[in-house]
PDB file of C-alpha atoms in Angstrom:
ATOM      1  CA  ARG A1408      68.812  96.470 -40.258  1.00 82.00           C
ATOM      2  CA  TRP A1409      68.703  96.304 -36.730  1.00 85.00           C
ATOM      3  CA  CYS A1410      67.498  92.861 -36.096  1.00 93.00           C
ATOM      4  CA  VAL A1411      67.780  89.768 -34.441  1.00 94.00           C
ATOM      5  CA  ALA A1412      66.918  86.480 -35.385  1.00 94.00           C
ATOM      6  CA  ARG A1413      65.174  84.281 -33.006  1.00 93.00           C
ATOM      7  CA  SER A1414      68.318  82.140 -32.805  1.00 95.00           C
ATOM      8  CA  ASP A1415      69.942  85.005 -31.082  1.00 96.00           C
ATOM      9  CA  LEU A1416      66.963  85.480 -28.519  1.00 95.00           C
ATOM     10  CA  VAL A1417      67.256  82.031 -27.506  1.00 96.00           C
ATOM     11  CA  GLN A1418      71.054  82.312 -27.067  1.00 97.00           C
ATOM     12  CA  LEU A1419      70.017  85.793 -25.148  1.00 97.00           C
ATOM     13  CA  ARG A1420      68.438  83.351 -22.332  1.00 97.00           C
ATOM     14  CA  ARG A1421      71.326  81.017 -21.935  1.00 97.00           C
ATOM     15  CA  VAL A1422      73.833  83.913 -21.748  1.00 98.00           C
ATOM     16  CA  VAL A1423      71.267  85.370 -18.792  1.00 98.00           C
ATOM     17  CA  SER A1424      70.522  82.156 -17.241  1.00 98.00           C
ATOM     18  CA  ARG A1425      74.560  81.620 -16.779  1.00 98.00           C
ATOM     19  CA  ARG A1426      75.093  85.115 -15.439  1.00 98.00           C
ATOM     20  CA  VAL A1427      72.015  84.971 -12.795  1.00 98.00           C
ATOM     21  CA  LEU A1428      73.707  80.981 -11.667  1.00 97.00           C
ATOM     22  CA  ASP A1429      77.029  82.678 -11.466  1.00 97.00           C
ATOM     23  CA  GLY A1430      75.822  85.869  -9.609  1.00 97.00           C
ATOM     24  CA  ARG A1431      77.166  87.968 -12.438  1.00 97.00           C
ATOM     25  CA  LEU A1432      73.659  88.682 -12.947  1.00 98.00           C
ATOM     26  CA  ALA A1433      71.967  90.052  -9.361  1.00 98.00           C
ATOM     27  CA  PRO A1434      68.796  91.535  -8.201  1.00 98.00           C
ATOM     28  CA  THR A1435      68.593  94.944  -7.811  1.00 97.00           C
ATOM     29  CA  ALA A1436      66.727  97.186  -5.351  1.00 97.00           C
ATOM     30  CA  ARG A1437      64.394  98.161  -8.473  1.00 95.00           C
ATOM     31  CA  ASP A1438      64.237  93.965  -9.654  1.00 98.00           C
ATOM     32  CA  ASP A1439      64.134  91.762  -7.041  1.00 97.00           C
ATOM     33  CA  PHE A1440      64.138  88.899  -8.647  1.00 98.00           C
ATOM     34  CA  SER A1441      64.410  84.956  -7.905  1.00 97.00           C
ATOM     35  CA  THR A1442      67.658  83.560  -8.781  1.00 97.00           C
ATOM     36  CA  SER A1443      65.847  80.522  -8.695  1.00 96.00           C
ATOM     37  CA  ASP A1444      62.982  80.972 -11.163  1.00 95.00           C
ATOM     38  CA  GLU A1445      63.132  79.859 -14.833  1.00 94.00           C
ATOM     39  CA  GLY A1446      59.707  81.081 -15.453  1.00 96.00           C
ATOM     40  CA  ILE A1447      60.517  85.157 -14.894  1.00 97.00           C
ATOM     41  CA  GLY A1448      63.714  85.879 -14.720  1.00 97.00           C
ATOM     42  CA  PRO A1449      65.260  89.365 -14.324  1.00 98.00           C
ATOM     43  CA  CYS A1450      63.395  92.427 -15.861  1.00 98.00           C
ATOM     44  CA  ILE A1451      64.430  93.915 -18.766  1.00 96.00           C
ATOM     45  CA  HIS A1452      66.072  96.914 -17.340  1.00 97.00           C
ATOM     46  CA  THR A1453      68.037  94.650 -15.163  1.00 98.00           C
ATOM     47  CA  VAL A1454      69.704  92.627 -18.389  1.00 98.00           C
ATOM     48  CA  ASN A1455      70.438  95.974 -19.863  1.00 97.00           C
ATOM     49  CA  SER A1456      72.127  97.248 -17.130  1.00 98.00           C
ATOM     50  CA  GLN A1457      74.160  94.335 -16.150  1.00 98.00           C
ATOM     51  CA  LEU A1458      74.767  92.934 -19.919  1.00 98.00           C
ATOM     52  CA  ILE A1459      73.927  94.317 -22.747  1.00 98.00           C
ATOM     53  CA  VAL A1460      75.289  97.761 -22.061  1.00 98.00           C
ATOM     54  CA  PRO A1461      78.412  96.558 -20.250  1.00 98.00           C
ATOM     55  CA  VAL A1462      79.175  93.897 -23.361  1.00 97.00           C
ATOM     56  CA  THR A1463      78.380  96.486 -26.315  1.00 97.00           C
ATOM     57  CA  GLU A1464      80.257  98.874 -25.042  1.00 98.00           C
ATOM     58  CA  ARG A1465      83.288  96.351 -24.259  1.00 97.00           C
ATOM     59  CA  ALA A1466      82.425  95.628 -28.281  1.00 96.00           C
ATOM     60  CA  GLY A1467      83.019  99.465 -29.659  1.00 96.00           C
ATOM     61  CA  GLY A1468      79.633 100.846 -28.582  1.00 96.00           C
ATOM     62  CA  ALA A1469      77.222  98.978 -31.207  1.00 94.00           C
ATOM     63  CA  SER A1470      73.772  97.793 -30.390  1.00 95.00           C
ATOM     64  CA  TRP A1471      73.171  94.029 -29.218  1.00 95.00           C
ATOM     65  CA  ALA A1472      71.571  93.500 -32.529  1.00 95.00           C
ATOM     66  CA  LEU A1473      74.625  94.831 -34.884  1.00 95.00           C
ATOM     67  CA  MET A1474      77.276  93.627 -32.439  1.00 96.00           C
ATOM     68  CA  LEU A1475      76.070  90.044 -33.299  1.00 96.00           C
ATOM     69  CA  ARG A1476      75.322  90.808 -36.925  1.00 95.00           C
ATOM     70  CA  PRO A1477      77.666  93.977 -38.210  1.00 95.00           C
ATOM     71  CA  GLU A1478      76.608  93.312 -41.976  1.00 95.00           C
ATOM     72  CA  GLY A1479      72.398  93.680 -40.254  1.00 94.00           C
ATOM     73  CA  LEU A1480      69.527  91.924 -40.852  1.00 94.00           C
ATOM     74  CA  LEU A1481      66.205  92.567 -42.602  1.00 93.00           C
ATOM     75  CA  CYS A1482      63.313  92.605 -40.201  1.00 92.00           C
ATOM     76  CA  ASP A1483      60.140  90.718 -41.423  1.00 90.00           C
ATOM     77  CA  ILE A1484      58.206  90.779 -37.962  1.00 90.00           C
ATOM     78  CA  PHE A1485      58.746  93.119 -35.476  1.00 90.00           C
ATOM     79  CA  VAL A1486      57.767  91.780 -31.740  1.00 89.00           C
ATOM     80  CA  THR A1487      58.271  94.473 -28.950  1.00 90.00           C
ATOM     81  CA  HIS A1488      58.432  93.795 -25.049  1.00 90.00           C
ATOM     82  CA  GLY A1489      57.860  95.745 -21.682  1.00 93.00           C
ATOM     83  CA  TRP A1490      61.226  97.022 -19.779  1.00 95.00           C
ATOM     84  CA  ALA A1491      59.201  95.802 -16.306  1.00 95.00           C
ATOM     85  CA  GLU A1492      58.844  92.029 -18.229  1.00 95.00           C
ATOM     86  CA  GLY A1493      61.274  89.428 -17.131  1.00 97.00           C
ATOM     87  CA  ILE A1494      63.459  88.071 -19.636  1.00 97.00           C
ATOM     88  CA  TYR A1495      62.278  84.720 -19.681  1.00 96.00           C
ATOM     89  CA  GLU A1496      58.844  85.801 -20.023  1.00 93.00           C
ATOM     90  CA  PHE A1497      59.397  87.188 -23.338  1.00 86.00           C
TER      91      PHE A1497
END
């Protein structure tokens, strides 16, 4: 029951894009992504450390999926990603 919907992923991409544009999600030594690139974006490591972990900690420490949907969401398909992959590619 720890799933997200496609609409949640679309919203996450919007949030990441806004945070990149306003400087709250920034390149690092590990991930020197271009802030003007709309095709690849920051890697999942960067999104996790600069967005997901701080936001979920402030929301009580649940996963991103359970933070969005405390009642849970049944999975009917499983998709995975590479941690070094750019979030916009996913």
